Coordinates of C-alpha atoms and ligand atoms in Angstrom, one line a residue:
M899 CA -70.7 -104.4 48.5
A900 CA -70.2 -106.8 45.7
E901 CA -67.5 -109.4 46.2
S902 CA -65.1 -110.7 43.5
M903 CA -64.6 -114.1 42.1
K904 CA -61.0 -114.0 43.0
G905 CA -59.6 -117.4 43.7
L906 CA -62.8 -119.1 42.6
K907 CA -63.5 -120.9 39.4
R908 CA -66.9 -122.3 38.4
T909 CA -66.6 -126.1 38.2
H910 CA -70.2 -126.9 37.0
R911 CA -73.4 -125.4 35.7
C912 CA -76.2 -126.1 38.1
T913 CA -77.6 -129.2 36.4
E914 CA -74.2 -130.5 35.5
V915 CA -73.9 -131.5 39.1
S916 CA -75.5 -134.9 39.7
S917 CA -75.5 -137.8 42.1
A918 CA -72.3 -139.0 40.4
N919 CA -70.6 -136.0 42.2
I920 CA -71.7 -136.9 45.7
G921 CA -68.8 -136.4 48.1
E922 CA -67.1 -133.9 45.8
V923 CA -66.5 -130.2 46.4
V924 CA -68.0 -128.1 43.6
T925 CA -68.1 -124.3 42.8
V926 CA -71.3 -123.1 41.2
M927 CA -72.4 -119.6 40.3
G928 CA -75.7 -118.1 39.2
W929 CA -78.9 -116.3 40.3
V930 CA -80.9 -116.8 43.4
Q931 CA -84.3 -118.1 42.4
K932 CA -85.6 -118.3 45.9
Q933 CA -84.3 -118.2 49.5
R934 CA -86.1 -119.8 52.4
N935 CA -85.0 -119.3 55.9
K936 CA -86.1 -122.2 58.1
G937 CA -84.7 -120.9 61.4
G938 CA -81.0 -121.6 61.3
I939 CA -81.0 -123.5 58.0
I940 CA -81.2 -121.5 54.8
F941 CA -82.3 -123.1 51.5
V942 CA -81.5 -121.4 48.2
D943 CA -82.5 -122.4 44.8
L944 CA -79.7 -121.4 42.5
R945 CA -80.4 -120.8 38.8
D946 CA -78.3 -120.6 35.7
R947 CA -79.2 -121.3 32.1
S948 CA -79.0 -125.1 32.7
G949 CA -81.6 -125.1 35.5
L950 CA -81.9 -125.1 39.3
L951 CA -79.8 -126.6 42.1
Q952 CA -80.6 -126.6 45.8
I953 CA -78.0 -125.1 48.2
I954 CA -78.2 -125.6 52.0
F955 CA -76.5 -123.1 54.3
E956 CA -76.0 -124.3 57.9
E957 CA -73.8 -122.8 60.6
S958 CA -72.0 -126.1 61.2
D959 CA -70.6 -125.9 57.6
I960 CA -70.3 -122.2 56.8
K961 CA -70.0 -120.5 60.2
A962 CA -72.1 -117.7 61.6
E963 CA -70.9 -115.0 59.3
G964 CA -71.7 -117.1 56.3
L965 CA -75.1 -117.9 57.6
E966 CA -75.7 -114.2 58.2
K967 CA -74.7 -113.4 54.7
A968 CA -77.0 -116.1 53.3
S969 CA -79.9 -114.7 55.2
K970 CA -79.5 -111.5 53.2
L971 CA -79.9 -113.2 49.8
R972 CA -82.9 -112.1 47.7
S973 CA -84.2 -113.2 44.4
E974 CA -81.9 -112.4 41.5
F975 CA -78.8 -111.8 43.6
V976 CA -75.8 -113.2 41.7
I977 CA -73.7 -115.5 43.9
A978 CA -70.9 -118.0 44.0
V979 CA -71.1 -121.0 46.2
V980 CA -68.5 -123.6 47.2
G981 CA -69.8 -126.7 48.8
H982 CA -70.1 -130.5 49.1
V983 CA -72.5 -132.5 46.9
E984 CA -74.8 -134.6 49.1
K985 CA -77.7 -136.8 48.6
R986 CA -80.8 -134.7 49.2
S987 CA -81.8 -134.9 52.9
G988 CA -85.5 -134.1 52.3
A989 CA -87.8 -135.5 49.8
V990 CA -86.5 -136.0 46.2
N991 CA -87.9 -133.5 43.8
E992 CA -88.9 -135.4 40.7
N993 CA -89.5 -132.2 38.8
L994 CA -85.9 -131.2 38.9
A995 CA -82.9 -132.6 37.1
T996 CA -81.0 -132.1 40.3
G997 CA -83.9 -133.2 42.6
D998 CA -82.0 -136.0 44.3
I999 CA -79.0 -133.9 45.5
E1000 CA -78.1 -130.7 47.2
I1001 CA -75.0 -128.6 47.9
R1002 CA -73.9 -128.1 51.4
A1003 CA -72.3 -124.7 51.2
T1004 CA -68.9 -124.0 52.9
E1005 CA -68.4 -120.6 51.2
L1006 CA -70.7 -117.9 49.8
R1007 CA -69.8 -114.8 47.9
I1008 CA -72.4 -112.2 46.8
L1009 CA -71.2 -111.2 43.4
S1010 CA -74.0 -108.7 42.8
E1011 CA -77.1 -107.6 44.6
A1012 CA -80.4 -107.1 42.7
E1013 CA -83.4 -104.9 43.0
T1014 CA -86.8 -106.6 43.0
P1015 CA -87.5 -107.3 39.3
P1016 CA -90.7 -105.8 37.8
F1017 CA -92.0 -109.3 37.2
P1018 CA -91.2 -112.8 38.6
I1019 CA -88.5 -114.7 36.7
E1020 CA -90.3 -117.9 36.1
A1021 CA -91.6 -120.1 33.3
D1022 CA -95.1 -119.4 31.7
S1023 CA -95.1 -115.8 32.7
K1024 CA -98.5 -114.2 33.0
T1025 CA -96.8 -110.8 32.7
K1026 CA -97.9 -108.7 29.7
E1027 CA -95.5 -108.9 26.7
E1028 CA -95.1 -105.2 26.6
L1029 CA -93.6 -105.1 30.1
R1030 CA -91.5 -108.1 29.4
L1031 CA -90.1 -106.6 26.2
K1032 CA -89.2 -103.4 28.0
Y1033 CA -87.1 -105.5 30.4
R1034 CA -86.1 -108.0 27.8
Y1035 CA -82.8 -108.8 29.6
L1036 CA -84.9 -110.1 32.5
D1037 CA -87.4 -111.8 30.4
L1038 CA -84.6 -113.6 28.7
R1039 CA -83.7 -115.1 32.1
R1040 CA -87.0 -117.0 32.2
P1041 CA -86.4 -120.7 31.8
D1042 CA -88.9 -121.2 29.0
L1043 CA -87.4 -118.4 26.9
Q1044 CA -83.9 -119.6 27.7
S1045 CA -84.7 -123.1 26.4
K1046 CA -86.1 -121.7 23.2
M1047 CA -83.0 -119.5 22.7
I1048 CA -80.7 -122.5 23.4
L1049 CA -82.7 -124.6 20.9
R1050 CA -82.4 -121.9 18.3
S1051 CA -78.7 -121.8 18.8
K1052 CA -78.6 -125.6 18.4
I1053 CA -80.6 -125.5 15.2
A1054 CA -78.2 -122.9 13.7
A1055 CA -75.2 -124.9 14.8
K1056 CA -76.6 -128.1 13.2
I1057 CA -77.4 -126.2 10.0
R1058 CA -73.8 -125.0 9.9
S1059 CA -72.3 -128.3 10.5
F1060 CA -74.4 -130.1 7.9
L1061 CA -73.8 -127.5 5.2
T1062 CA -70.1 -127.3 5.9
E1063 CA -69.9 -131.1 5.8
E1064 CA -71.7 -131.0 2.4
G1065 CA -69.0 -128.7 1.0
F1066 CA -70.8 -125.3 1.4
L1067 CA -68.5 -122.4 2.2
E1068 CA -69.7 -119.8 4.8
M1069 CA -69.2 -116.4 3.3
E1070 CA -70.4 -113.0 4.3
T1071 CA -71.9 -110.4 2.0
P1072 CA -72.2 -106.6 2.5
I1073 CA -74.8 -105.1 4.8
L1074 CA -74.4 -101.7 3.2
Q1075 CA -75.6 -102.3 -0.4
K1076 CA -77.0 -100.5 -3.4
S1077 CA -80.7 -100.1 -3.3
T1078 CA -82.4 -102.2 -6.0
P1079 CA -86.0 -101.6 -5.4
E1080 CA -88.0 -104.6 -6.6
G1081 CA -89.9 -106.4 -3.9
A1082 CA -90.2 -105.0 -0.4
R1083 CA -89.3 -101.5 0.7
D1084 CA -85.6 -101.0 1.5
Y1085 CA -84.2 -99.6 4.7
L1086 CA -81.9 -96.8 3.6
V1087 CA -78.7 -95.6 5.2
P1088 CA -77.5 -92.1 4.3
S1089 CA -73.9 -91.7 3.2
R1090 CA -71.9 -89.0 5.0
V1091 CA -69.1 -89.1 2.4
H1092 CA -71.5 -88.9 -0.5
P1093 CA -74.1 -86.4 0.5
G1094 CA -77.5 -87.2 -1.0
S1095 CA -76.5 -90.8 -1.6
F1096 CA -77.8 -93.8 0.3
Y1097 CA -77.0 -97.4 0.9
A1098 CA -79.7 -99.9 1.4
L1099 CA -79.7 -102.7 4.0
P1100 CA -80.0 -106.1 2.3
Q1101 CA -83.4 -107.6 1.8
S1102 CA -81.4 -110.8 1.1
P1103 CA -77.9 -111.5 -0.1
Q1104 CA -79.4 -112.5 -3.5
L1105 CA -77.2 -110.7 -6.0
F1106 CA -74.0 -111.2 -4.1
K1107 CA -74.6 -114.9 -3.7
Q1108 CA -75.1 -115.2 -7.4
L1109 CA -71.9 -113.3 -8.0
L1110 CA -70.1 -115.7 -5.7
M1111 CA -71.2 -118.5 -8.1
C1112 CA -69.8 -116.4 -11.0
S1113 CA -66.6 -116.3 -9.0
G1114 CA -66.4 -120.0 -8.7
Y1115 CA -67.2 -120.7 -5.1
D1116 CA -69.6 -123.4 -6.1
R1117 CA -71.5 -123.9 -2.8
Y1118 CA -72.1 -120.9 -0.5
F1119 CA -74.2 -120.4 2.6
Q1120 CA -74.7 -117.7 5.2
I1121 CA -76.8 -117.2 8.2
A1122 CA -77.6 -113.6 7.2
K1123 CA -79.5 -110.8 8.8
C1124 CA -81.9 -109.3 6.3
F1125 CA -84.1 -106.2 6.5
R1126 CA -87.5 -105.3 4.9
D1127 CA -89.3 -102.2 5.6
E1128 CA -92.8 -103.6 5.4
D1129 CA -95.9 -103.1 7.5
L1130 CA -95.6 -105.7 10.1
R1131 CA -97.8 -108.7 10.6
A1132 CA -97.8 -111.0 13.5
D1133 CA -95.1 -113.3 12.0
R1134 CA -92.9 -110.6 10.6
Q1135 CA -90.0 -108.6 11.9
P1136 CA -88.2 -105.7 10.2
E1137 CA -85.0 -107.5 10.6
F1138 CA -84.8 -111.3 10.4
T1139 CA -82.4 -114.0 9.8
Q1140 CA -82.1 -116.1 6.7
V1141 CA -80.2 -119.3 6.2
D1142 CA -79.2 -118.5 2.7
M1143 CA -77.5 -120.8 0.2
E1144 CA -76.5 -121.0 -3.5
L1145 CA -75.2 -123.9 -5.5
S1146 CA -73.5 -124.1 -8.9
F1147 CA -74.1 -126.7 -11.7
V1148 CA -77.4 -127.8 -10.3
D1149 CA -81.1 -127.9 -11.2
V1150 CA -84.3 -128.1 -9.1
E1151 CA -83.8 -131.7 -8.1
D1152 CA -80.3 -131.1 -6.7
V1153 CA -81.4 -128.2 -4.5
I1154 CA -84.3 -130.2 -3.2
E1155 CA -82.2 -133.3 -2.5
V1156 CA -79.6 -131.6 -0.4
N1157 CA -82.2 -129.5 1.4
E1158 CA -84.4 -132.5 2.3
R1159 CA -81.4 -134.1 3.9
L1160 CA -80.6 -130.9 5.7
I1161 CA -84.2 -130.7 7.1
Q1162 CA -84.1 -134.4 8.1
Y1163 CA -80.7 -133.9 9.9
V1164 CA -81.7 -130.7 11.7
C1165 CA -85.0 -132.0 12.9
K1166 CA -83.4 -135.2 14.2
E1167 CA -80.4 -133.5 15.9
A1168 CA -82.2 -130.5 17.3
I1169 CA -85.6 -131.8 18.4
G1170 CA -85.3 -135.6 17.9
L1171 CA -87.9 -135.6 15.2
E1172 CA -87.8 -138.3 12.5
V1173 CA -88.7 -136.9 9.1
S1174 CA -89.0 -139.5 6.3
L1175 CA -87.8 -138.6 2.8
P1176 CA -88.6 -137.8 0.1
L1177 CA -90.9 -135.0 1.4
P1178 CA -94.2 -134.6 -0.4
R1179 CA -94.3 -132.2 -3.4
I1180 CA -97.1 -130.5 -5.2
S1181 CA -97.3 -127.9 -7.9
W1182 CA -98.4 -124.4 -7.1
K1183 CA -101.6 -124.9 -9.2
E1184 CA -102.5 -128.1 -7.3
A1185 CA -101.8 -126.3 -4.0
M1186 CA -104.1 -123.4 -4.9
D1187 CA -106.9 -125.7 -6.3
R1188 CA -106.9 -128.1 -3.3
F1189 CA -106.0 -125.8 -0.4
G1190 CA -106.5 -122.2 -1.7
S1191 CA -103.0 -121.4 -0.6
D1192 CA -99.4 -121.6 -1.9
K1193 CA -98.4 -122.7 1.6
P1194 CA -101.0 -125.3 2.5
D1195 CA -101.4 -126.8 5.9
T1196 CA -101.8 -130.4 5.1
R1197 CA -102.4 -131.6 8.6
F1198 CA -106.1 -131.8 7.9
G1199 CA -108.4 -132.2 4.8
M1200 CA -111.3 -129.9 4.2
E1201 CA -110.0 -129.3 0.7
L1202 CA -111.5 -126.9 -1.8
Q1203 CA -113.9 -128.3 -4.5
D1204 CA -114.4 -126.4 -7.8
V1205 CA -118.2 -126.4 -8.3
S1206 CA -118.2 -124.0 -11.2
E1207 CA -119.5 -126.7 -13.7
T1208 CA -122.2 -127.8 -11.3
V1209 CA -123.7 -124.3 -10.7
K1210 CA -123.3 -123.1 -14.3
G1211 CA -126.8 -121.9 -15.3
C1212 CA -128.3 -122.2 -11.9
G1213 CA -130.7 -119.6 -10.5
F1214 CA -128.4 -118.0 -8.1
S1215 CA -127.0 -114.9 -9.8
V1216 CA -124.0 -114.5 -7.3
F1217 CA -122.7 -117.8 -8.7
T1218 CA -123.5 -117.2 -12.3
S1219 CA -122.2 -113.7 -12.5
A1220 CA -118.9 -114.7 -11.0
L1221 CA -118.6 -117.3 -13.7
E1222 CA -119.6 -114.8 -16.4
N1223 CA -116.8 -112.5 -15.2
G1224 CA -114.2 -115.3 -15.7
G1225 CA -114.1 -116.3 -12.0
S1226 CA -115.1 -119.5 -10.3
V1227 CA -117.3 -120.9 -7.6
R1228 CA -115.6 -123.2 -5.1
G1229 CA -116.7 -124.7 -1.8
I1230 CA -115.4 -126.4 1.3
N1231 CA -117.2 -128.9 3.5
A1232 CA -116.9 -128.4 7.2
K1233 CA -117.8 -131.9 8.2
G1234 CA -120.2 -132.3 11.1
Q1235 CA -120.7 -128.5 11.6
S1236 CA -124.2 -128.1 10.4
A1237 CA -125.4 -127.1 13.9
M1238 CA -123.0 -124.2 14.0
P1239 CA -125.0 -121.3 15.5
R1240 CA -126.0 -118.5 13.2
K1241 CA -123.9 -116.0 15.1
K1242 CA -120.8 -118.1 14.4
I1243 CA -121.6 -118.4 10.7
D1244 CA -122.1 -114.7 10.5
A1245 CA -118.7 -114.3 12.0
L1246 CA -117.3 -116.5 9.3
V1247 CA -119.0 -114.4 6.6
E1248 CA -117.3 -111.3 8.1
F1249 CA -114.0 -113.2 8.3
A1250 CA -114.4 -114.0 4.5
K1251 CA -115.1 -110.3 3.8
G1252 CA -111.8 -109.5 5.4
Y1253 CA -110.1 -111.6 2.7
G1254 CA -111.8 -109.7 -0.1
A1255 CA -115.1 -111.7 -0.5
K1256 CA -118.3 -109.8 -1.1
G1257 CA -120.1 -112.5 0.8
L1258 CA -120.1 -116.1 1.7
A1259 CA -122.8 -118.6 0.7
Y1260 CA -123.6 -121.3 3.2
L1261 CA -125.7 -124.4 3.3
A1262 CA -126.1 -126.6 6.3
V1263 CA -127.3 -130.1 5.6
Q1264 CA -129.6 -130.9 8.5
E1265 CA -129.6 -134.3 10.1
D1266 CA -133.1 -134.9 8.4
G1267 CA -131.6 -134.1 5.0
S1268 CA -133.3 -130.6 4.8
Y1269 CA -131.2 -127.5 4.1
K1270 CA -130.6 -124.3 6.1
S1271 CA -129.1 -122.0 3.7
S1272 CA -128.4 -118.4 2.6
F1273 CA -129.1 -119.1 -1.0
A1274 CA -131.2 -122.3 -1.3
K1275 CA -134.3 -120.3 -2.2
F1276 CA -132.6 -119.3 -5.5
M1277 CA -131.9 -122.8 -6.7
T1278 CA -134.0 -125.8 -7.6
E1279 CA -134.0 -129.0 -5.7
E1280 CA -131.9 -130.7 -8.4
E1281 CA -129.4 -127.9 -8.5
L1282 CA -129.0 -128.0 -4.7
K1283 CA -128.7 -131.8 -4.7
A1284 CA -126.0 -131.7 -7.4
L1285 CA -124.1 -128.9 -5.5
V1286 CA -124.2 -130.8 -2.2
E1287 CA -122.9 -133.9 -3.9
A1288 CA -120.1 -132.0 -5.6
V1289 CA -118.7 -131.2 -2.2
K1290 CA -119.6 -134.6 -0.8
G1291 CA -122.1 -133.1 1.6
E1292 CA -123.9 -135.4 4.0
P1293 CA -126.4 -134.8 6.8
G1294 CA -124.6 -132.9 9.5
D1295 CA -122.2 -131.0 7.2
L1296 CA -121.8 -127.2 6.8
L1297 CA -121.0 -126.2 3.2
L1298 CA -119.4 -122.9 2.4
F1299 CA -119.1 -121.4 -1.0
A1300 CA -117.2 -118.4 -2.5
A1301 CA -117.8 -117.0 -5.9
D1302 CA -115.5 -114.4 -7.4
K1303 CA -112.3 -114.0 -9.3
N1304 CA -110.1 -117.0 -8.8
K1305 CA -107.6 -115.1 -6.7
I1306 CA -110.2 -114.0 -4.2
V1307 CA -111.9 -117.4 -4.1
Y1308 CA -108.6 -119.0 -3.2
N1309 CA -107.8 -116.4 -0.7
V1310 CA -111.1 -116.6 1.1
L1311 CA -111.5 -120.3 1.2
G1312 CA -107.8 -120.9 1.9
A1313 CA -108.1 -118.7 5.0
L1314 CA -111.5 -120.0 6.0
R1315 CA -110.3 -123.6 5.9
I1316 CA -107.6 -122.8 8.4
E1317 CA -109.9 -120.7 10.6
I1318 CA -112.6 -123.3 10.8
A1319 CA -110.0 -126.1 11.4
S1320 CA -108.5 -124.3 14.3
Q1321 CA -111.9 -123.3 15.7
I1322 CA -113.1 -126.9 15.7
G1323 CA -109.8 -128.5 16.7
L1324 CA -109.0 -130.3 13.5
I1325 CA -105.3 -129.6 13.6
D1326 CA -103.0 -132.1 15.2
E1327 CA -100.4 -129.9 16.9
N1328 CA -98.0 -132.9 17.1
K1329 CA -97.7 -133.3 13.3
F1330 CA -94.8 -131.8 11.3
N1331 CA -96.0 -131.7 7.7
F1332 CA -93.2 -130.6 5.4
L1333 CA -94.2 -129.9 1.8
W1334 CA -92.5 -128.6 -1.3
V1335 CA -94.6 -126.4 -3.5
T1336 CA -93.1 -126.2 -7.0
E1337 CA -93.8 -124.7 -10.4
F1338 CA -94.8 -121.3 -9.2
P1339 CA -95.9 -118.8 -11.8
L1340 CA -93.0 -116.7 -13.0
L1341 CA -95.0 -113.5 -13.0
E1342 CA -97.8 -111.8 -11.3
W1343 CA -100.0 -109.1 -12.7
D1344 CA -99.8 -105.9 -10.7
E1345 CA -103.2 -104.2 -11.1
E1346 CA -101.9 -101.0 -9.6
E1347 CA -98.8 -100.6 -11.7
N1348 CA -100.5 -102.2 -14.7
R1349 CA -97.5 -104.4 -15.4
Y1350 CA -96.1 -107.8 -14.5
T1351 CA -93.9 -108.2 -11.5
A1352 CA -91.7 -111.2 -10.6
M1353 CA -93.5 -113.6 -8.3
H1354 CA -90.1 -114.7 -6.8
H1355 CA -87.5 -112.3 -8.1
P1356 CA -86.4 -111.2 -11.6
F1357 CA -83.5 -113.7 -11.7
T1358 CA -85.8 -116.8 -11.6
M1359 CA -85.5 -119.2 -14.5
P1360 CA -88.6 -120.1 -16.4
M1361 CA -89.4 -123.8 -16.7
D1362 CA -87.7 -125.2 -19.9
E1363 CA -91.0 -126.2 -21.4
D1364 CA -92.5 -122.8 -20.9
L1365 CA -89.6 -120.7 -22.1
E1366 CA -91.2 -119.9 -25.4
L1367 CA -94.4 -118.5 -23.7
L1368 CA -92.2 -115.7 -22.4
D1369 CA -92.8 -114.0 -25.8
T1370 CA -96.3 -115.0 -26.4
D1371 CA -98.1 -115.4 -23.1
P1372 CA -95.9 -114.4 -20.2
G1373 CA -98.6 -114.8 -17.6
K1374 CA -98.7 -118.5 -18.3
V1375 CA -95.0 -119.1 -17.7
R1376 CA -94.1 -121.4 -14.8
A1377 CA -90.9 -120.9 -13.0
K1378 CA -88.2 -123.2 -11.6
A1379 CA -89.1 -121.9 -8.2
Y1380 CA -89.9 -123.8 -5.1
D1381 CA -91.0 -123.1 -1.5
I1382 CA -90.6 -125.3 1.5
V1383 CA -93.7 -125.3 3.7
L1384 CA -94.2 -126.6 7.2
N1385 CA -97.6 -126.8 8.7
G1386 CA -99.0 -124.0 6.6
T1387 CA -96.0 -121.7 7.1
E1388 CA -93.6 -120.8 4.3
L1389 CA -90.2 -121.8 5.8
G1390 CA -88.2 -120.8 2.8
G1391 CA -88.0 -120.5 -0.9
G1392 CA -85.7 -120.3 -3.8
S1393 CA -85.2 -120.9 -7.5
V1394 CA -83.0 -121.9 -10.3
R1395 CA -81.5 -118.6 -11.7
I1396 CA -81.4 -117.3 -15.2
F1397 CA -77.8 -117.5 -16.3
Q1398 CA -78.2 -116.6 -20.0
S1399 CA -78.1 -112.9 -20.8
D1400 CA -80.7 -113.1 -23.5
V1401 CA -83.2 -114.8 -21.2
Q1402 CA -82.4 -112.3 -18.5
E1403 CA -82.9 -109.4 -20.9
K1404 CA -86.2 -110.7 -22.0
M1405 CA -87.3 -111.1 -18.4
F1406 CA -86.5 -107.5 -17.7
E1407 CA -88.4 -106.5 -20.8
V1408 CA -91.5 -108.4 -19.7
L1409 CA -91.1 -106.7 -16.3
G1410 CA -91.2 -103.3 -18.1
F1411 CA -87.6 -102.3 -17.5
S1412 CA -85.7 -100.7 -20.3
K1413 CA -82.2 -102.0 -20.9
E1414 CA -80.8 -98.8 -19.3
Q1415 CA -82.9 -99.2 -16.2
A1416 CA -81.9 -102.9 -15.9
Y1417 CA -78.2 -102.0 -16.2
D1418 CA -78.5 -99.1 -13.9
R1419 CA -79.8 -101.4 -11.1
F1420 CA -78.3 -104.7 -11.8
G1421 CA -75.5 -103.9 -14.2
F1422 CA -72.9 -105.5 -12.0
L1423 CA -74.7 -108.8 -12.2
L1424 CA -75.4 -108.6 -15.9
N1425 CA -71.8 -107.7 -16.6
A1426 CA -70.5 -110.5 -14.4
F1427 CA -72.6 -112.9 -16.5
K1428 CA -70.6 -111.9 -19.6
Y1429 CA -67.5 -113.4 -18.2
G1430 CA -68.5 -117.0 -17.7
V1431 CA -71.3 -117.9 -15.4
P1432 CA -72.2 -121.4 -14.2
P1433 CA -75.8 -122.5 -14.0
H1434 CA -76.8 -121.9 -10.5
A1435 CA -79.7 -122.1 -8.0
G1436 CA -80.4 -121.4 -4.4
L1437 CA -82.8 -121.2 -1.5
A1438 CA -83.2 -119.3 1.7
Y1439 CA -85.0 -120.3 4.9
G1440 CA -86.3 -117.9 7.5
L1441 CA -84.4 -119.1 10.5
D1442 CA -86.8 -117.3 12.9
R1443 CA -89.8 -119.1 11.5
L1444 CA -88.0 -122.5 11.4
A1445 CA -87.0 -122.1 15.0
M1446 CA -90.5 -120.9 16.0
L1447 CA -92.1 -124.0 14.5
L1448 CA -89.5 -126.5 15.7
V1449 CA -89.6 -125.2 19.3
K1450 CA -93.4 -124.8 19.1
A1451 CA -93.4 -121.1 20.0
D1452 CA -96.6 -119.1 19.5
S1453 CA -94.8 -116.1 18.1
I1454 CA -91.6 -115.4 16.3
R1455 CA -90.7 -113.0 19.1
E1456 CA -90.2 -115.9 21.4
V1457 CA -87.2 -117.2 19.3
I1458 CA -85.6 -113.7 18.7
A1459 CA -83.5 -112.5 21.7
F1460 CA -84.3 -108.8 21.1
P1461 CA -87.4 -108.5 18.8
K1462 CA -89.2 -105.5 17.7
V1463 CA -92.9 -104.9 18.1
K1464 CA -95.5 -104.3 15.5
D1465 CA -94.6 -100.7 14.7
A1466 CA -91.0 -101.8 14.2
S1467 CA -89.8 -100.2 17.4
C1468 CA -87.8 -101.7 20.3
L1469 CA -89.5 -101.2 23.6
M1470 CA -86.2 -101.7 25.5
T1471 CA -84.0 -99.2 23.7
N1472 CA -86.7 -97.0 22.2
A1473 CA -85.2 -97.4 18.7
P1474 CA -85.9 -95.8 16.3
D1475 CA -85.1 -92.4 17.9
I1476 CA -84.5 -88.9 16.8
V1477 CA -80.8 -87.9 16.4
D1478 CA -78.8 -84.8 17.1
D1479 CA -79.1 -81.9 14.6
K1480 CA -75.3 -82.2 14.3
Q1481 CA -75.6 -85.8 13.0
L1482 CA -78.2 -84.7 10.5
E1483 CA -76.1 -81.8 9.4
E1484 CA -73.1 -84.0 8.7
L1485 CA -75.3 -86.2 6.6
G1486 CA -76.8 -83.2 4.8
I1487 CA -80.3 -84.3 5.9
A1488 CA -83.1 -82.0 6.9
I1489 CA -86.3 -83.3 8.4
A1490 CA -89.2 -82.1 6.3
A1491 CA -91.9 -82.2 8.9
K1492 CA -91.5 -83.2 12.5
E1493 CA -94.5 -85.0 14.0
E1494 CA -95.8 -83.2 17.0
Ligands
LIG2982 N1 -83.3 -114.5 -1.9 C1 -84.5 -115.3 -2.0 C2 -85.5 -114.8 -0.9 O1 -85.1 -114.1 0.0 C3 -84.3 -116.7 -1.8 C4 -83.6 -117.3 -3.0 O2 -84.1 -117.2 -4.1 O3 -82.6 -118.0 -2.8 O4 -86.6 -115.2 -0.9

């Protein structure tokens, strides 16, 4: 039978007790990690979220009944213990914060018993993630997961305190919104009161935060849950948390300035990391040209080289036809990898195909200066020599080339660069390389829809010097948009917003929206702009990703208390689930086809 806490009050968490408390009486509560009965003396490791504390039960202190009770303790029982703090009688345990003390128990209460858990509650679990997620409440007891959750909480707290100090107001925006499809797929919520109508869950608080600027709040932030119904990849969750902000009367520089200080503050306060400012910055074009990615990992080199000029007119038709079709030929140099076995190179070719390449041309410069290559036979000695020089190839190097449309070439080499670097251990895991990527293209051509779509979102301001191109050559317009990247992961992004109705209308026109369509979807924003709107800009971070990188977790699921798995389901609660016919009826919803 479970006992109550009546008359007891916890005085310390486990590791809050230290040698400074020797001689005092303390009351601690938590879970039994382990119980060892050494014939008349019972040792218990007590665990709470702070760590472990050793308790000793001996008849001389706790009497026979107490000892009898202690002998029944099993792992994960929840107990309360009153006892004296003493210097540890046995050897000091250097691995424990409380390794030099122990509690000599005078009272024990069993607050709750526990069945044997389906896996041991310990750090570095070898248990399959699937089972751990099914019993997430137990998984969350494990010390390594607890320390990550605690650090995440600390990161959020530091963000809050910094932004509040800087004059940002924390404001909430609705979760039940109007669907404004542009970007990812919305999660829809049927309305009972308005049969046939739906709310959408927010993909971001974008429009509302802009409205708050119209309303004069000046600096807003929110730690906001957002939802996107996308096919999940390893680092995605259907619901995720953004640190979202918006500022009035600012331009790009102002947003970057305050955010650099935010990053510096949070890194220092949360994980003791010194970040020196200003953070490096490169334009989107430079990022693509040098790294083949708009979120480059700059912890290592292996940069892309454009060899289009060098191979122009060479005998290898894969190269020349890519150029004739308006594409490019680019290469990377995997230094010292010329001896990579054929099998591994073949695997890289397959990898490249996964990123849209038709193939991958390779050339290994042997130690004796000769070449082993998939295409050397199509080129002359001089052409090969020029090509090798163009990517600074030396004996011992493995050179890899992609020839295609620019987009594919960037994609392939950008991914290959990371793949090879991680295979050969080029990445220094202790580095934290922050980077701003700026001057993104405003628009992206959507082949399927045969129209432009907004690269960031339709409210992003063109760069002043490109404004006129919006009429003449929209594809060339650069935006006042910026991303913050850490170690090859996009941490966040934002933009300066369009605040002039005529520019916004033109933007909608370029995106192929009629005025009616634009007003139908975003009328409330466009109307608001008619009543006095300050220039404004903002940014949003993915808090989950930020936490994942700062705590050095392998997956985003390790910093989310109750994550979903790849198919967007929750293994613990079995969400999503079917609902009662009555519920559907009330909503006026009929399921078209039930899957067997
Ligand atoms: N709402 C944007 C996003 O979710 C961020 C921003 O522009 O502030 O990416």
